[in-house]
XYZ file of N, CA and C in Angstrom:
225
model
N -4.047 -0.856 10.342
C -4.226 -0.384 8.987
C -3.978 1.120 8.960
N -3.295 1.551 7.920
C -2.997 2.968 7.801
C -1.939 3.391 8.803
N -1.790 4.652 8.991
C -0.795 5.159 9.924
C 0.587 5.178 9.308
N 1.590 4.950 10.144
C 2.985 4.977 9.710
C 3.551 3.563 9.824
N 4.156 3.030 8.763
C 4.694 1.674 8.840
C 5.966 1.603 9.680
N 6.180 0.460 10.316
C 7.423 0.184 11.031
C 8.383 -0.404 10.005
N 9.421 0.339 9.655
C 10.382 -0.102 8.644
C 11.752 -0.308 9.276
N 12.534 -1.242 8.737
C 13.902 -1.422 9.237
C 14.710 -0.131 9.072
N 15.685 0.059 9.937
C 16.544 1.241 9.874
C 17.184 1.319 8.486
N 17.117 2.488 7.888
C 17.709 2.702 6.578
C 16.789 2.402 5.406
N 15.629 1.807 5.674
C 14.665 1.513 4.609
C 13.696 2.675 4.455
N 13.270 2.921 3.225
C 12.272 3.962 2.979
C 11.032 3.312 2.379
N 9.978 4.091 2.255
C 8.751 3.548 1.675
C 8.980 3.194 0.211
N 8.202 2.253 -0.261
C 8.331 1.777 -1.640
C 7.868 2.832 -2.633
N 8.392 2.742 -3.855
C 7.914 3.596 -4.939
C 7.325 2.712 -6.029
N 6.377 3.248 -6.764
C 5.695 2.519 -7.829
C 6.665 2.256 -8.981
N 6.684 1.034 -9.475
C 7.557 0.673 -10.595
C 7.096 1.308 -11.903
N 5.851 1.775 -11.957
C 5.306 2.349 -13.189
C 5.397 3.875 -13.209
N 4.882 4.546 -12.147
C 4.869 6.018 -12.153
C 5.962 6.620 -11.267
N 6.639 5.795 -10.465
C 7.753 6.189 -9.602
C 7.356 7.107 -8.448
N 6.059 7.242 -8.169
C 5.610 7.993 -6.996
C 5.698 7.104 -5.757
N 5.787 7.704 -4.564
C 5.748 6.898 -3.344
C 4.429 6.120 -3.277
N 4.512 4.873 -2.834
C 3.300 4.068 -2.734
C 2.628 4.310 -1.386
N 1.326 4.045 -1.328
C 0.527 4.238 -0.120
C 0.660 3.016 0.784
N 0.908 3.256 2.061
C 0.973 2.184 3.055
C -0.445 1.770 3.422
N -0.712 0.459 3.395
C -2.031 -0.048 3.757
C -2.030 -0.755 5.104
N -1.160 -1.762 5.301
C -1.157 -2.476 6.580
C 0.140 -3.249 6.777
N 0.338 -3.701 8.037
C 1.457 -4.572 8.384
C 0.928 -5.744 9.188
N 1.585 -6.881 9.050
C 1.262 -8.063 9.840
C 2.552 -8.514 10.518
N 2.532 -8.571 11.845
C 3.669 -9.107 12.601
C 3.357 -10.572 12.885
N 4.253 -11.466 12.491
C 4.002 -12.893 12.650
C 4.246 -13.321 14.095
N 3.374 -14.192 14.634
C 3.483 -14.628 16.029
C 4.695 -15.543 16.255
N 5.046 -15.739 17.521
C 6.240 -16.495 17.903
C 6.302 -17.897 17.312
N 5.190 -18.599 17.229
C 5.216 -19.989 16.769
C 5.094 -20.123 15.253
N 5.016 -19.031 14.560
C 4.913 -19.056 13.099
C 6.304 -19.260 12.490
N 6.346 -19.856 11.293
C 7.628 -20.075 10.604
C 8.364 -18.761 10.338
N 7.622 -17.664 10.234
C 8.230 -16.357 9.984
C 8.235 -15.495 11.243
N 8.323 -16.116 12.395
C 8.321 -15.387 13.670
C 9.400 -14.311 13.663
N 9.050 -13.142 14.184
C 9.991 -12.034 14.248
C 10.057 -11.207 12.979
N 9.326 -11.627 11.964
C 9.300 -10.885 10.701
C 7.983 -10.120 10.572
N 7.989 -9.099 9.735
C 6.803 -8.276 9.502
C 6.557 -8.196 8.002
N 5.309 -8.426 7.602
C 4.919 -8.256 6.201
C 4.205 -6.910 6.082
N 4.626 -6.090 5.136
C 4.064 -4.757 4.951
C 3.466 -4.648 3.558
N 2.248 -4.083 3.470
C 1.545 -3.960 2.188
C 1.505 -2.504 1.744
N 2.106 -2.237 0.578
C 2.049 -0.934 -0.072
C 1.392 -1.125 -1.432
N 0.711 -0.119 -1.928
C 0.153 -0.153 -3.281
C 0.106 1.272 -3.822
N 0.227 1.390 -5.130
C 0.148 2.704 -5.758
C -1.317 3.113 -5.868
N -1.620 4.303 -5.416
C -2.986 4.823 -5.524
C -3.050 5.966 -6.536
N -1.957 6.168 -7.271
C -1.921 7.241 -8.269
C -2.199 6.716 -9.675
N -1.514 5.658 -10.049
C -1.667 5.156 -11.411
C -2.330 3.777 -11.399
N -2.748 3.365 -12.549
C -3.359 2.045 -12.682
C -2.899 1.432 -13.997
N -1.641 0.963 -14.043
C -1.141 0.385 -15.285
C -1.895 -0.892 -15.635
N -2.202 -1.078 -16.892
C -2.985 -2.232 -17.338
C -2.327 -3.551 -16.932
N -0.981 -3.590 -16.898
C -0.276 -4.818 -16.540
C -0.501 -5.215 -15.085
N -0.909 -4.265 -14.257
C -1.067 -4.539 -12.833
C -2.523 -4.639 -12.396
N -3.453 -4.505 -13.318
C -4.874 -4.519 -12.963
C -5.334 -5.948 -12.688
N -6.069 -6.118 -11.610
C -6.654 -7.416 -11.280
C -7.867 -7.641 -12.165
N -7.987 -8.812 -12.778
C -9.153 -9.073 -13.633
C -10.460 -8.957 -12.854
N -11.510 -8.565 -13.540
C -12.808 -8.424 -12.886
C -13.345 -9.786 -12.465
N -14.190 -9.776 -11.465
C -14.805 -10.991 -10.942
C -16.175 -11.157 -11.588
N -16.514 -12.391 -11.905
C -17.831 -12.661 -12.487
C -18.933 -12.357 -11.483
N -20.042 -11.735 -11.914
C -21.149 -11.480 -10.992
C -21.856 -12.777 -10.593
N -21.795 -13.796 -11.450
C -22.435 -15.087 -11.182
C -21.442 -16.179 -11.573
N -21.332 -17.194 -10.745
C -20.444 -18.309 -11.070
C -21.019 -19.057 -12.256
N -20.195 -19.265 -13.254
C -20.633 -19.959 -14.458
C -20.042 -21.362 -14.482
N -20.786 -22.277 -15.017
C -20.293 -23.635 -15.159
C -20.687 -24.147 -16.525
N -19.808 -24.499 -17.388
C -18.362 -24.317 -17.261
C -17.975 -22.845 -17.317
N -16.710 -22.566 -17.202
C -16.263 -21.173 -17.090
C -16.454 -20.355 -18.360
N -16.830 -20.974 -19.468
C -17.082 -20.251 -20.724
C -15.924 -19.344 -21.124
N -14.701 -19.811 -20.916
C -13.537 -19.042 -21.330
C -13.108 -17.957 -20.360
N -13.818 -17.787 -19.247
C -13.473 -16.732 -18.291
C -12.028 -16.863 -17.810
N -11.582 -18.085 -17.532
C -10.236 -18.272 -17.000
C -9.153 -17.992 -18.038
N -9.509 -17.867 -19.301
C -8.531 -17.500 -20.318
C -7.978 -16.101 -20.065
N -8.732 -15.270 -19.349
C -8.332 -13.900 -19.042
C -7.173 -13.868 -18.049
N -7.029 -14.906 -17.219
C -6.003 -14.909 -16.176
C -4.675 -15.313 -16.732
């Protein structure tokens, strides 16, 4: 987690689609040999500068409700 990402030659860090600033590197996962994606790396970047409403994750309920009382309408 953190540090410098391992990127393919010629690739640069991602930029935010909303504010166009460089995104923050969070982590990488290298897939093991027997995995379907063996030899590939998944890299996670996220913008830590802006918070566009279209990209905000909905809040989580403090208590599970049954029925959902319309909570899932938000998703």
